[in-house]
Amino acid sequence: MISKKMQDALNEQVNKEFYSAYLYLAMSAYCNAQGLPGFSNWMRYQYEEEFLHVTKMYDYILNQGGSVHLKQIDEPPSEFGTPLEVFEATLEHEQFVTKCINELMGLAVDERDFATQTFLQWYVTEQVEEEANVNDILAPLRLVGKEGGGLMMIDQQLAKRVSPAPLAPAE
Ligand code: FEO
């Protein structure tokens, strides 16, 4: 079982993961409209990835006998600037999510909730990967700036991203 405080904190994080999905879907649409199908493809799969983060946490709350409370999702922006600015905003958002996950882990430690600490470790590791993936794209983007040929090459690379493997519902 989990405490009411932990349940509420996990429900807040479910909402933030939903917002992340919404944000990346908005970025996908924006990149598509900018004539950057590879960037759009990358963001589309990032959106799918966030749904995995949502459902994994949703399952954990239920499996711990908690109540899921789905809250209103904030509206994301619809304009994001240059491709570099899109990924700078992505990194900033992922750094925010990392901070939220760390706060959740801190609560689990304070409560001596060992099951939730073990569960959250997956997210701690995932956030390292999320930030690294974005940094790997930001590095060449900073090099090419607004130069069209370079952007097209990065777009072709991002077109290769494929759908994340779906998570089976937790037992
Ligand atoms: Fe669910 Fe990208 O953090």
mmCIF file of C-alpha atoms and ligand atoms in Angstrom:
data_model
loop_
_atom_site.group_PDB
_atom_site.id
_atom_site.type_symbol
_atom_site.label_atom_id
_atom_site.label_comp_id
_atom_site.label_asym_id
_atom_site.label_seq_id
_atom_site.Cartn_x
_atom_site.Cartn_y
_atom_site.Cartn_z
ATOM 1 C CA MET A 1 0.000 0.000 0.000
ATOM 2 C CA ILE A 2 0.998 3.638 -0.369
ATOM 3 C CA SER A 3 0.177 6.629 1.811
ATOM 4 C CA LYS A 4 -2.467 9.157 0.792
ATOM 5 C CA LYS A 5 0.304 11.742 0.444
ATOM 6 C CA MET A 6 2.272 9.484 -1.895
ATOM 7 C CA GLN A 7 -0.865 8.596 -3.851
ATOM 8 C CA ASP A 8 -1.641 12.294 -4.361
ATOM 9 C CA ALA A 9 1.936 13.056 -5.405
ATOM 10 C CA LEU A 10 1.908 10.194 -7.929
ATOM 11 C CA ASN A 11 -1.416 11.438 -9.319
ATOM 12 C CA GLU A 12 0.161 14.877 -9.786
ATOM 13 C CA GLN A 13 2.999 13.255 -11.691
ATOM 14 C CA VAL A 14 0.528 11.330 -13.887
ATOM 15 C CA ASN A 15 -0.891 14.728 -14.839
ATOM 16 C CA LYS A 16 2.592 16.081 -15.618
ATOM 17 C CA GLU A 17 3.358 13.059 -17.802
ATOM 18 C CA PHE A 18 0.067 13.618 -19.647
ATOM 19 C CA TYR A 19 1.069 17.259 -20.134
ATOM 20 C CA SER A 20 4.435 16.099 -21.487
ATOM 21 C CA ALA A 21 2.613 13.936 -24.043
ATOM 22 C CA TYR A 22 0.392 16.889 -24.968
ATOM 23 C CA LEU A 23 3.393 19.228 -25.271
ATOM 24 C CA TYR A 24 5.278 16.887 -27.592
ATOM 25 C CA LEU A 25 2.208 16.269 -29.732
ATOM 26 C CA ALA A 26 1.876 20.064 -30.105
ATOM 27 C CA MET A 27 5.560 20.252 -31.056
ATOM 28 C CA SER A 28 5.038 17.433 -33.565
ATOM 29 C CA ALA A 29 2.213 19.339 -35.243
ATOM 30 C CA TYR A 30 4.283 22.536 -35.242
ATOM 31 C CA CYS A 31 7.317 20.845 -36.832
ATOM 32 C CA ASN A 32 5.088 19.221 -39.433
ATOM 33 C CA ALA A 33 3.691 22.639 -40.365
ATOM 34 C CA GLN A 34 7.262 23.971 -40.632
ATOM 35 C CA GLY A 35 8.061 21.383 -43.334
ATOM 36 C CA LEU A 36 10.215 19.263 -41.010
ATOM 37 C CA PRO A 37 8.701 15.749 -41.142
ATOM 38 C CA GLY A 38 11.672 14.142 -39.359
ATOM 39 C CA PHE A 39 11.433 16.525 -36.394
ATOM 40 C CA SER A 40 7.681 15.929 -36.385
ATOM 41 C CA ASN A 41 8.247 12.156 -36.395
ATOM 42 C CA TRP A 42 10.663 12.358 -33.436
ATOM 43 C CA MET A 43 8.174 14.410 -31.418
ATOM 44 C CA ARG A 44 5.330 12.052 -32.342
ATOM 45 C CA TYR A 45 7.237 9.133 -30.832
ATOM 46 C CA GLN A 46 8.216 11.230 -27.831
ATOM 47 C CA TYR A 47 4.484 11.748 -27.319
ATOM 48 C CA GLU A 48 4.000 7.949 -27.365
ATOM 49 C CA GLU A 49 6.860 7.523 -24.930
ATOM 50 C CA GLU A 50 5.165 9.865 -22.473
ATOM 51 C CA PHE A 51 2.038 7.721 -22.583
ATOM 52 C CA LEU A 52 4.163 4.794 -21.446
ATOM 53 C CA HIS A 53 5.313 6.934 -18.519
ATOM 54 C CA VAL A 54 1.663 7.721 -17.732
ATOM 55 C CA THR A 55 0.380 4.154 -17.869
ATOM 56 C CA LYS A 56 3.257 2.697 -15.872
ATOM 57 C CA MET A 57 2.526 5.133 -13.019
ATOM 58 C CA TYR A 58 -1.243 4.666 -13.354
ATOM 59 C CA ASP A 59 -0.796 0.883 -13.024
ATOM 60 C CA TYR A 60 1.452 1.309 -9.995
ATOM 61 C CA ILE A 61 -1.097 3.460 -8.136
ATOM 62 C CA LEU A 62 -3.832 0.875 -8.792
ATOM 63 C CA ASN A 63 -1.627 -2.083 -7.901
ATOM 64 C CA GLN A 64 -0.812 -0.427 -4.588
ATOM 65 C CA GLY A 65 -4.517 -0.133 -3.773
ATOM 66 C CA GLY A 66 -4.522 3.619 -4.422
ATOM 67 C CA SER A 67 -7.059 5.788 -6.253
ATOM 68 C CA VAL A 68 -6.267 7.263 -9.649
ATOM 69 C CA HIS A 69 -7.395 10.865 -9.993
ATOM 70 C CA LEU A 70 -7.122 12.166 -13.559
ATOM 71 C CA LYS A 71 -6.875 15.944 -13.511
ATOM 72 C CA GLN A 72 -7.311 18.611 -16.153
ATOM 73 C CA ILE A 73 -4.381 18.850 -18.555
ATOM 74 C CA ASP A 74 -2.947 22.326 -19.236
ATOM 75 C CA GLU A 75 -2.954 23.649 -22.787
ATOM 76 C CA PRO A 76 0.526 23.576 -24.364
ATOM 77 C CA PRO A 77 1.844 26.394 -26.589
ATOM 78 C CA SER A 78 1.311 26.080 -30.344
ATOM 79 C CA GLU A 79 4.334 28.152 -31.471
ATOM 80 C CA PHE A 80 7.859 27.063 -30.664
ATOM 81 C CA GLY A 81 10.235 29.120 -32.838
ATOM 82 C CA THR A 82 13.239 27.622 -34.633
ATOM 83 C CA PRO A 83 14.090 23.879 -34.518
ATOM 84 C CA LEU A 84 16.866 24.765 -32.058
ATOM 85 C CA GLU A 85 14.351 26.555 -29.838
ATOM 86 C CA VAL A 86 12.019 23.536 -30.037
ATOM 87 C CA PHE A 87 14.733 21.294 -28.622
ATOM 88 C CA GLU A 88 15.914 23.856 -26.077
ATOM 89 C CA ALA A 89 12.316 23.951 -24.786
ATOM 90 C CA THR A 90 12.292 20.133 -24.785
ATOM 91 C CA LEU A 91 15.455 19.971 -22.678
ATOM 92 C CA GLU A 92 14.092 22.562 -20.266
ATOM 93 C CA HIS A 93 10.887 20.538 -19.909
ATOM 94 C CA GLU A 94 12.746 17.267 -19.327
ATOM 95 C CA GLN A 95 14.923 18.953 -16.691
ATOM 96 C CA PHE A 96 11.704 20.063 -14.979
ATOM 97 C CA VAL A 97 10.369 16.470 -15.099
ATOM 98 C CA THR A 98 13.649 15.183 -13.647
ATOM 99 C CA LYS A 99 13.264 17.626 -10.759
ATOM 100 C CA CYS A 100 9.685 16.382 -10.167
ATOM 101 C CA ILE A 101 10.803 12.739 -10.180
ATOM 102 C CA ASN A 102 13.594 13.578 -7.724
ATOM 103 C CA GLU A 103 11.065 15.246 -5.429
ATOM 104 C CA LEU A 104 8.852 12.153 -5.596
ATOM 105 C CA MET A 105 11.831 9.965 -4.747
ATOM 106 C CA GLY A 106 12.636 12.274 -1.834
ATOM 107 C CA LEU A 107 9.099 11.798 -0.511
ATOM 108 C CA ALA A 108 9.385 8.006 -0.859
ATOM 109 C CA VAL A 109 12.667 8.131 1.095
ATOM 110 C CA ASP A 110 11.151 10.343 3.816
ATOM 111 C CA GLU A 111 8.240 7.921 4.166
ATOM 112 C CA ARG A 112 10.502 4.846 4.156
ATOM 113 C CA ASP A 113 8.314 3.637 1.271
ATOM 114 C CA PHE A 114 10.737 1.124 -0.214
ATOM 115 C CA ALA A 115 8.354 -0.222 -2.867
ATOM 116 C CA THR A 116 7.818 3.252 -4.328
ATOM 117 C CA GLN A 117 11.560 3.956 -4.214
ATOM 118 C CA THR A 118 12.144 0.803 -6.279
ATOM 119 C CA PHE A 119 9.335 1.772 -8.665
ATOM 120 C CA LEU A 120 10.634 5.328 -9.090
ATOM 121 C CA GLN A 121 14.159 4.136 -9.804
ATOM 122 C CA TRP A 122 12.949 3.254 -13.329
ATOM 123 C CA TYR A 123 11.953 6.917 -13.830
ATOM 124 C CA VAL A 124 15.233 8.212 -12.407
ATOM 125 C CA THR A 125 17.119 6.123 -14.985
ATOM 126 C CA GLU A 126 14.654 7.032 -17.724
ATOM 127 C CA GLN A 127 15.177 10.759 -17.086
ATOM 128 C CA VAL A 128 18.938 10.392 -17.554
ATOM 129 C CA GLU A 129 18.181 8.829 -20.935
ATOM 130 C CA GLU A 130 15.547 11.426 -21.829
ATOM 131 C CA GLU A 131 17.934 14.333 -21.179
ATOM 132 C CA ALA A 132 20.816 12.601 -22.970
ATOM 133 C CA ASN A 133 18.665 11.935 -26.053
ATOM 134 C CA VAL A 134 17.691 15.588 -26.272
ATOM 135 C CA ASN A 135 21.285 16.773 -25.703
ATOM 136 C CA ASP A 136 22.418 14.469 -28.530
ATOM 137 C CA ILE A 137 20.086 16.331 -30.884
ATOM 138 C CA LEU A 138 20.845 19.784 -29.482
ATOM 139 C CA ALA A 139 24.588 19.451 -30.141
ATOM 140 C CA PRO A 140 24.344 19.227 -33.968
ATOM 141 C CA LEU A 141 21.460 21.711 -33.994
ATOM 142 C CA ARG A 142 23.668 24.313 -32.292
ATOM 143 C CA LEU A 143 26.349 23.672 -34.898
ATOM 144 C CA VAL A 144 24.113 24.132 -37.941
ATOM 145 C CA GLY A 145 21.951 26.984 -36.567
ATOM 146 C CA LYS A 146 19.438 27.965 -39.243
ATOM 147 C CA GLU A 147 21.503 26.621 -42.142
ATOM 148 C CA GLY A 148 19.038 24.775 -44.404
ATOM 149 C CA GLY A 149 21.241 21.913 -45.632
ATOM 150 C CA GLY A 150 22.328 20.986 -42.107
ATOM 151 C CA LEU A 151 18.759 21.138 -40.816
ATOM 152 C CA MET A 152 17.608 18.825 -43.610
ATOM 153 C CA MET A 153 20.301 16.304 -42.653
ATOM 154 C CA ILE A 154 19.204 16.369 -38.994
ATOM 155 C CA ASP A 155 15.584 16.069 -40.152
ATOM 156 C CA GLN A 156 16.476 12.896 -42.054
ATOM 157 C CA GLN A 157 18.137 11.456 -38.945
ATOM 158 C CA LEU A 158 15.119 12.224 -36.769
ATOM 159 C CA ALA A 159 12.832 10.578 -39.332
ATOM 160 C CA LYS A 160 14.445 7.249 -38.361
ATOM 161 C CA ARG A 161 13.069 7.199 -34.817
ATOM 162 C CA VAL A 162 10.574 4.382 -34.337
ATOM 163 C CA SER A 163 7.763 3.727 -31.903
ATOM 164 C CA PRO A 164 8.784 2.760 -28.344
ATOM 165 C CA ALA A 165 7.967 -0.821 -27.333
ATOM 166 C CA PRO A 166 4.623 -0.830 -25.522
ATOM 167 C CA LEU A 167 4.693 -1.611 -21.831
ATOM 168 C CA ALA A 168 2.661 -4.575 -20.687
ATOM 169 C CA PRO A 169 0.284 -3.695 -17.835
ATOM 170 C CA ALA A 170 2.030 -4.270 -14.504
ATOM 171 C CA GLU A 171 1.043 -7.531 -12.761
HETATM 172 FE FE1 FEO B 1 8.007 11.420 -18.926
HETATM 173 FE FE2 FEO B 1 9.882 12.845 -20.825
HETATM 174 O O1 FEO B 1 9.410 12.498 -19.094
#
